[in-house]
XYZ file of C-alpha atoms in Angstrom:
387
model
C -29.984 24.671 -12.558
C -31.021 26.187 -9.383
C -27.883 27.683 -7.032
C -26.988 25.800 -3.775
C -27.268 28.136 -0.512
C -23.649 27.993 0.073
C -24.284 29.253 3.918
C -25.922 25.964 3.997
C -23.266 24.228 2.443
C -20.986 25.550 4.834
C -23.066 24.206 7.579
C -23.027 20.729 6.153
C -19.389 20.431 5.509
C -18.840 21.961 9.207
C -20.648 19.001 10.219
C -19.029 16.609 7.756
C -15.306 17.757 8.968
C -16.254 17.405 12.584
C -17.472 14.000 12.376
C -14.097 12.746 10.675
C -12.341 14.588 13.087
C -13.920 12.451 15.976
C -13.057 9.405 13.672
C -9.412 9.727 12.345
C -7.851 6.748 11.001
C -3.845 6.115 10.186
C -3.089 5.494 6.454
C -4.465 2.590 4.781
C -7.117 2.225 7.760
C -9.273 4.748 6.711
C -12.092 2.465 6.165
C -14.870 4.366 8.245
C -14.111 7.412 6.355
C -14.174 6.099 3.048
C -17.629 4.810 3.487
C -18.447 7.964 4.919
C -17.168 9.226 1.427
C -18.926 7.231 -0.791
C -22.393 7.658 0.743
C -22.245 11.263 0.663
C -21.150 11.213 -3.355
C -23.774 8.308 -3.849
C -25.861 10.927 -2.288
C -25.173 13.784 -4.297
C -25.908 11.483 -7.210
C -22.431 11.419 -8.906
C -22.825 8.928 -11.733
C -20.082 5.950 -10.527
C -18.698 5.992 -7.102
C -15.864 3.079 -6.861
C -14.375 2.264 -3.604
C -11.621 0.384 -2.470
C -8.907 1.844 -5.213
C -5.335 1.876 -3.604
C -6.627 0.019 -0.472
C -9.258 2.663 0.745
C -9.238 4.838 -1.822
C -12.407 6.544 -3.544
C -12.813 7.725 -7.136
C -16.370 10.072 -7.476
C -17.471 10.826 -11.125
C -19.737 13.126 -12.148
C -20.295 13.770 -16.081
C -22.072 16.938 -17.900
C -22.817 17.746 -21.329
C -20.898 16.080 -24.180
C -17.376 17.157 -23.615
C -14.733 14.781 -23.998
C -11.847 16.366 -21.552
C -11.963 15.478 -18.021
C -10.103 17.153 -14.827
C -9.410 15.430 -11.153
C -9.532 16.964 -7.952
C -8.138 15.723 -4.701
C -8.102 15.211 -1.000
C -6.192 13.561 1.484
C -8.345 11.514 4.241
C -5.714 9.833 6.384
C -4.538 11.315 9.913
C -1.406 11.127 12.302
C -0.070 9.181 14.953
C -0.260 12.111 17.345
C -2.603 12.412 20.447
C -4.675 15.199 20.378
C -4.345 17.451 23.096
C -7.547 20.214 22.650
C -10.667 19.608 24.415
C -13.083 20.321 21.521
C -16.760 18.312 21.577
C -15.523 16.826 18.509
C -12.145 15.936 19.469
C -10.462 12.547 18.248
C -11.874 9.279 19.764
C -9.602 6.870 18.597
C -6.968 6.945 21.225
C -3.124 8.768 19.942
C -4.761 9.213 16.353
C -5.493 12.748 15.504
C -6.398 15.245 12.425
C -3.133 16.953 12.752
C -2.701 18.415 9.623
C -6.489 19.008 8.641
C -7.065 16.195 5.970
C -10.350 16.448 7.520
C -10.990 19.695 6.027
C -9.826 18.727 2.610
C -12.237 15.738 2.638
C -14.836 17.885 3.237
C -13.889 21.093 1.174
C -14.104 18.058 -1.845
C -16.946 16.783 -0.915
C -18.611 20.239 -0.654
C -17.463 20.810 -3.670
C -18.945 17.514 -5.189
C -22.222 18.228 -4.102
C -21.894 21.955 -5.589
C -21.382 20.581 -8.900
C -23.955 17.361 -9.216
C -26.727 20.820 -7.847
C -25.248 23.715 -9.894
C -23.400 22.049 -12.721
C -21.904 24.441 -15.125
C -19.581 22.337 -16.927
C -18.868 20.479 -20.023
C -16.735 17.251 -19.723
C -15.583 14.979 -16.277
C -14.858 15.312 -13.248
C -13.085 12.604 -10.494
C -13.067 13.229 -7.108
C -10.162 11.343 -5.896
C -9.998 10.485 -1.921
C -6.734 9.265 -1.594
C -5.422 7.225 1.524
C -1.752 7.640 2.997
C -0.686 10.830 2.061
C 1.261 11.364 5.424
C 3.836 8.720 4.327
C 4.277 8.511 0.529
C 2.454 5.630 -0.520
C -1.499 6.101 -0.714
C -0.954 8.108 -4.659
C 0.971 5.083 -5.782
C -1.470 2.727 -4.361
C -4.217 4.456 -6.203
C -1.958 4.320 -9.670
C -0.819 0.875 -9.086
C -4.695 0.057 -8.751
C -4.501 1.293 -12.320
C -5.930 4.884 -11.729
C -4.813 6.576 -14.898
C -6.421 3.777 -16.595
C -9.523 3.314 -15.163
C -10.755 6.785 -14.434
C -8.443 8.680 -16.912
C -7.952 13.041 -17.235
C -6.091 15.204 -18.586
C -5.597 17.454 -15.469
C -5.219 17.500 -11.420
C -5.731 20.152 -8.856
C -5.558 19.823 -5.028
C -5.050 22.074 -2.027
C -4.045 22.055 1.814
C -4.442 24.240 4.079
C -1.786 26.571 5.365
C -1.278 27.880 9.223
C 0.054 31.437 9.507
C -1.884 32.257 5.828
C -5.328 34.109 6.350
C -8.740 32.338 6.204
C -9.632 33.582 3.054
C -5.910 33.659 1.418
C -4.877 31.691 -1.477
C -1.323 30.821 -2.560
C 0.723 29.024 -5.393
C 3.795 29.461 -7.737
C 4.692 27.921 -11.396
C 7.563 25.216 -11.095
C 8.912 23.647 -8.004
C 6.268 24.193 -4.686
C 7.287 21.270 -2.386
C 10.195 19.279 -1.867
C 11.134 15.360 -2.187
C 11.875 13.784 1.563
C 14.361 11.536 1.552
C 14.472 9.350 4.935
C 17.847 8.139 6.181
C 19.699 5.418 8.343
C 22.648 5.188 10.099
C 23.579 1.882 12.203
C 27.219 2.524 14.234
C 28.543 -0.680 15.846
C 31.353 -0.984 17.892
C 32.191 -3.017 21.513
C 30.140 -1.740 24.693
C 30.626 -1.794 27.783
C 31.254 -0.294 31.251
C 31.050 2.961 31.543
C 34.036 3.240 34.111
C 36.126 1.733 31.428
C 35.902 3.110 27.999
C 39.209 2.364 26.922
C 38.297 -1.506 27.157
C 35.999 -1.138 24.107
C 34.742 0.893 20.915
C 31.629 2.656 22.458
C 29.796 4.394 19.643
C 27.921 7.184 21.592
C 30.981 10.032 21.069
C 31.082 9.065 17.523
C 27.164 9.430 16.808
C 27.223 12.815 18.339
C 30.136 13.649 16.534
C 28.233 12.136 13.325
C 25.470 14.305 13.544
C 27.366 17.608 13.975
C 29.170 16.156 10.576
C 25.933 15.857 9.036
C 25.435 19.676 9.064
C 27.734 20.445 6.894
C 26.169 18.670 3.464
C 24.284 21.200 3.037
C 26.395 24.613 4.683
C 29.778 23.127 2.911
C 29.210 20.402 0.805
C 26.114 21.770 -1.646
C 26.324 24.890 -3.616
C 24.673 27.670 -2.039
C 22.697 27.970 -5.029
C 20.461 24.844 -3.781
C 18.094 24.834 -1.500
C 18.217 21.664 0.770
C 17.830 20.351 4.655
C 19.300 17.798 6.062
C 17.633 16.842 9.955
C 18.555 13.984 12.262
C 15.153 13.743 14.329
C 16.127 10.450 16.346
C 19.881 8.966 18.455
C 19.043 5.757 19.312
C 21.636 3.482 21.468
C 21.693 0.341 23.586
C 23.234 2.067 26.364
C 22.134 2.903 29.996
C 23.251 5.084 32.982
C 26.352 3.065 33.710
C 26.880 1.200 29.903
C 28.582 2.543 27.183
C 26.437 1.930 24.115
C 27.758 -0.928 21.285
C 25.499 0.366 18.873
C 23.886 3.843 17.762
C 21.259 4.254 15.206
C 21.091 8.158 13.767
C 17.822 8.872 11.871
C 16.391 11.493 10.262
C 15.330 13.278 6.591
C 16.707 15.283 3.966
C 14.813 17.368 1.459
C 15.624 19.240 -1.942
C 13.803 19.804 -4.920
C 16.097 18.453 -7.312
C 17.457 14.381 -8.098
C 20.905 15.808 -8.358
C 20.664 17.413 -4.913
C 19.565 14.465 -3.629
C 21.850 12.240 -4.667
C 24.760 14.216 -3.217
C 23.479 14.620 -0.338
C 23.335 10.725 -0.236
C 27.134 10.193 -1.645
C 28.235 13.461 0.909
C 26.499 11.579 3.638
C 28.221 8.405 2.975
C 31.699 9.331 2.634
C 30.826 11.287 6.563
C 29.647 8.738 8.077
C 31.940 6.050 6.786
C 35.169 8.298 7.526
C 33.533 8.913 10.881
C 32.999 5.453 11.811
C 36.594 4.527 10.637
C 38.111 6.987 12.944
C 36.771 5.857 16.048
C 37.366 2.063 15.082
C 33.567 1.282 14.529
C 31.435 -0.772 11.499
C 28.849 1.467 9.430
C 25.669 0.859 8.016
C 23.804 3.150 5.736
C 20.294 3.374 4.715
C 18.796 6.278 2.414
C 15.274 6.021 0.764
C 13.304 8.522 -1.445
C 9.741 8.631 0.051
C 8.643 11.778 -1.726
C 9.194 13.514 -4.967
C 9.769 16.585 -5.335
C 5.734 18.509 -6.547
C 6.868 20.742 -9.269
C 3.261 22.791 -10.783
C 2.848 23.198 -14.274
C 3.547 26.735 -14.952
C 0.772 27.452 -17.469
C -2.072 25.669 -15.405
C -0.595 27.322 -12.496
C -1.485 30.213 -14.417
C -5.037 29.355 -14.893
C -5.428 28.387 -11.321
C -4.186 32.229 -10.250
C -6.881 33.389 -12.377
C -9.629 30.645 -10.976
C -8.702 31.951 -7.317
C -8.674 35.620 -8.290
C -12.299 35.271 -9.581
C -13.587 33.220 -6.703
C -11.893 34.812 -3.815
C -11.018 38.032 -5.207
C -7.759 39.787 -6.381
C -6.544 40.901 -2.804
C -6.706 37.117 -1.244
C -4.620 35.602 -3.882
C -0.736 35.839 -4.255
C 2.195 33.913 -5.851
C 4.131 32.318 -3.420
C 7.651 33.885 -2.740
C 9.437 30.399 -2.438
C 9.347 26.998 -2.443
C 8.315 24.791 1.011
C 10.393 22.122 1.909
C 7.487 20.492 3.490
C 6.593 17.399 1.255
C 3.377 16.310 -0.394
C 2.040 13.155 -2.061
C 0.016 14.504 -4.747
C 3.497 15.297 -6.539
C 2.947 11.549 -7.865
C 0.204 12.467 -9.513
C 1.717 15.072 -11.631
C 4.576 12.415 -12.949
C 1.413 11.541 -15.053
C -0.537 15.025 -16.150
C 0.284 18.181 -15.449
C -1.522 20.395 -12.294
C -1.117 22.531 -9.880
C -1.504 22.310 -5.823
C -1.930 25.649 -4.020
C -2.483 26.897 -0.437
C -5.655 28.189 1.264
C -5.233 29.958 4.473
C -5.944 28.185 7.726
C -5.958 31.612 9.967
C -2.870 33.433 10.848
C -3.853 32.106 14.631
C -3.634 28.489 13.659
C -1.865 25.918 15.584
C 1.212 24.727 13.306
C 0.506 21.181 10.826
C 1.479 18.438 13.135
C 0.740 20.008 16.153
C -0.962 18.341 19.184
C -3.793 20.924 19.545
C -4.225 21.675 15.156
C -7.090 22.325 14.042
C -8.921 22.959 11.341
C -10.514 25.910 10.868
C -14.106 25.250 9.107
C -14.319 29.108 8.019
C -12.232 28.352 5.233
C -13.834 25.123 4.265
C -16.664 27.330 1.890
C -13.148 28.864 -0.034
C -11.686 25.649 -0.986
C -14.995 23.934 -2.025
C -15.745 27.117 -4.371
C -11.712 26.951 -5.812
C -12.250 23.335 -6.548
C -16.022 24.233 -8.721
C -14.475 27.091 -9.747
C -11.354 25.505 -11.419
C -13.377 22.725 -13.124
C -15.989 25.294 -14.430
C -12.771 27.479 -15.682
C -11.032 24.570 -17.819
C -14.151 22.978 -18.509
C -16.280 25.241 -19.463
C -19.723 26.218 -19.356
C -22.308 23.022 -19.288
C-alpha cells in the first residue's frame, strides 16, 4: 500500500483538534463530537463504525489479513467544567466548558492514527478504536463495558496515552506495574446548634471543629500509614451555613484521597472515620461520613509494558523514550479497562512550556499530535504483525 504524507496528516489532525476544541462537551454530552468521530472513521473506510456505546461512545474497526488476535486503542473525548481563559481563534465556544486536559488531542492523535492504518495497513488481525465518553469522572469505561464492550467488539489487548505538561514534545514515558492511582472522593457532614456569633457559648457551632477536622485529616497519611505507601489525602472544599455575624450549624468538609493499593485505601477510610467521629464527639456535634471509590488504581502489564518501550523506541527513537521514575497519583479511567485484558497507558510529552492539565489557559500542543498517532500504528503493527 502506498505511504500517507504524514506532514499532511499532521495538518489534518491540527485541524481536527482545533475544531473539537471550539466544541467541547462535559461527559456524557459529547454528542457533536462523536458524530464528528464517526464520519471521519466512516471516512477512512474502517469496516463497522457503531455509535452510541456507553451513551456517546464510539467503537471503529478496521480488519486486515486473516489473523485472529485483535488489539484496542483509546481516547478520551469529554472536556471540563472550566472556562477557558486564552484568546486562541479556536478557543472554546460553549460558555465555562473547556479542553483542559487535551482530550482533544487524543481524539485526534486516534483518529490520525485510524486513518494511517485503513491507507498504510501493515497488519494482520483487528483493531478497535474506542472513543470513550466521561473519562474526567470515572464512569464513561464502565458505561462502554456495561454496554457489553468486551462482548461485542472483543481483544486481547489495550493501549492508550495522554499527554503530559512539563515532558518534551517528542518524549515518551511509561513503567511496568502501578502508573496511576485510584481517587477516592470523600464526605464529611458536621452538625451542631448555630447561632449568633456574639454568643457562642449558647450553641454547638461547628466551624472550629471543621478546621480542626481538616488539620486531623493530615495525619492519615504522615502518622497513620506506613511510610512505605504512597498516598494523599486533600480536602479541596469547607462548606458552612454561616455568615458574617452567624455561627455555622453545619459544615460539610470535602475532598479526595488517592493510593495505589485496596488496602491503603481502606485505611485511609477506617483512619478517617475514627478522626472525624472522635472530633465531632469532642466538640458535642453529630457526624456524617461519606467515602466512594471513583477510580481504580491503572496498574500496566509489565511484559506489554515491555513491548510498548520497544514500540516507542522504534518510532520516536531511543533518546525520547524513558521508564518513568514513579508512579502519578493523578487518576485515569482507562484503568477499567485493564480489570479485563492486560495493557499499558504511557505518556507523550506536551512541551516542557505547557500550561498544567486543568488549567484555565491548557492547551494542547498539536506538534505532538504526529508522535502519538505513529505510537498508536506503531504498537498495533508491533503485536500484530506484518499484513
Amino acid at each position: 500500500m502506498p505511504k500517507l504524507d504524514l506532514d499532511d496528516l499532521q495538518s489534518q489532525m491540527t485541524e481536527w483538534r482545533r475544531h473539537l476544541h471550539t466544541h467541547p462537551e462535559f461527559g456524557f454530552e459529547e454528542t457533536r463530537t462523536a458524530a464528528f468521530v464517526a464520519a471521519k472513521l466512516r471516512e477512512f473506510g474502517l469496516n463497522e463504525v457503531v455509535e452510541g456505546i456507553g451513551g456517546t461512545g464510539v467503537v471503529g474497526t478496521l480488519k486486515r489479513g486473516s489473523g485472529n488476535r485483535a488489539i484496542a486503542l483509546r481516547a478520551d473525548m469529554d472536556a471540563l467544567r472550566i472556562t477557558e481563559q486564552d484568546d486562541q481563534p479556536y478557543r472554546s465556544q460553549t460558555p465555562g466548558v473547556m479542553h483542559a486536559c487535551g482530550h482533544d488531542g487524543h481524539t485526534s492523535m486516534l483518529l490520525g492514527a485510524a486513518k494511517l492504518l485503513a491507507e498504510e495497513g501493515g497488519f494482520d488481525g483487528t483493531v478497535r478504536f474506542l472513543f470513550q465518553p466521561a473519562e474526567e469522572w470515572g464512569r464513561g469505561a464502565l458505561a462502554m463495558l456495561d454496554d457489553g464492550l468486551m462482548e461485542r467488539f472483543p481483544f486481547d489487548e489495550i493501549y492508550g496515552l495522554h499527554n503530559m505538561p512539563g515532558l518534551g514534545i517528542g518524549r515518551f514515558e511509561t513503567r511496568a506495574g502501578s502508573f496511576m492511582s485510584a481517587e477516592d472522593n470523600f464526605e464529611i457532614v458536621l452538625k451542631g446548634v448555630g447561632g449568633h456569633a456574639a454568643r457562642p457559648h449558647s450553641g454547638s457551632e461547628v466551624l472550629v471543629a471543621a478546621c480542626a477536622l481538616v488539620m486531623q485529616l493530615q495525619t492519615i497519611v504522615s502518622r497513620r500509614l506506613s511510610p512505605a505507601d504512597i498516598a494523599v489525602v486533600s480536602v479541596t472544599e469547607l462548606l458552612t451555613d454561616g455568615t458574617r455575624n452567624v455561627l455555622p450549624g453545619t459544615a460539610r468538609i470535602l475532598g479526595d484521597a488517592r493510593s495505589f493499593r485496596p488496602e491503603v485505601s481502606a485505611e485511609i477510610e477506617r483512619q478517617m472515620s475514627i478522626i472525624a467521629r472522635g472530633t465531632a464527639e469532642s466538640y458535642n456535634l453529630a457526624c456524617e461520613i461519606t467515602y466512594t471509590r471513583e477510580f481504580v488504581p491503572l496498574v500496566n502489564d509489565a511484559a506489554l509494558s515491555e513491548e510498548v518501550l520497544a514500540t516507542a523506541r522504534t518510532v520516536l527513537g531511543d533518546d525520547n523514550v524513558a521508564i518513568a521514575s514513579e508512579p502519578m497519583t493523578g487518576s485515569e479511567d482507562f484503568a477499567r479497562f485493564l480489570d479485563h485484558v492486560p495493557g499499558c497507558f504511557a505518556y507523550v510529552g506536551n512541551g516542557e512550556g505547557s500550561a498544567p492539565l486543568h488549567n484555565a489557559s491548557y492547551d494542547f500542543d498539536d506538534r505532538g499530535l504526529i508522535h502519538g498517532a505513529r505510537f498508536h500504528a506503531g504498537i498495533v503493527r508491533h503485536r500484530l504483525g506484518a499484513g
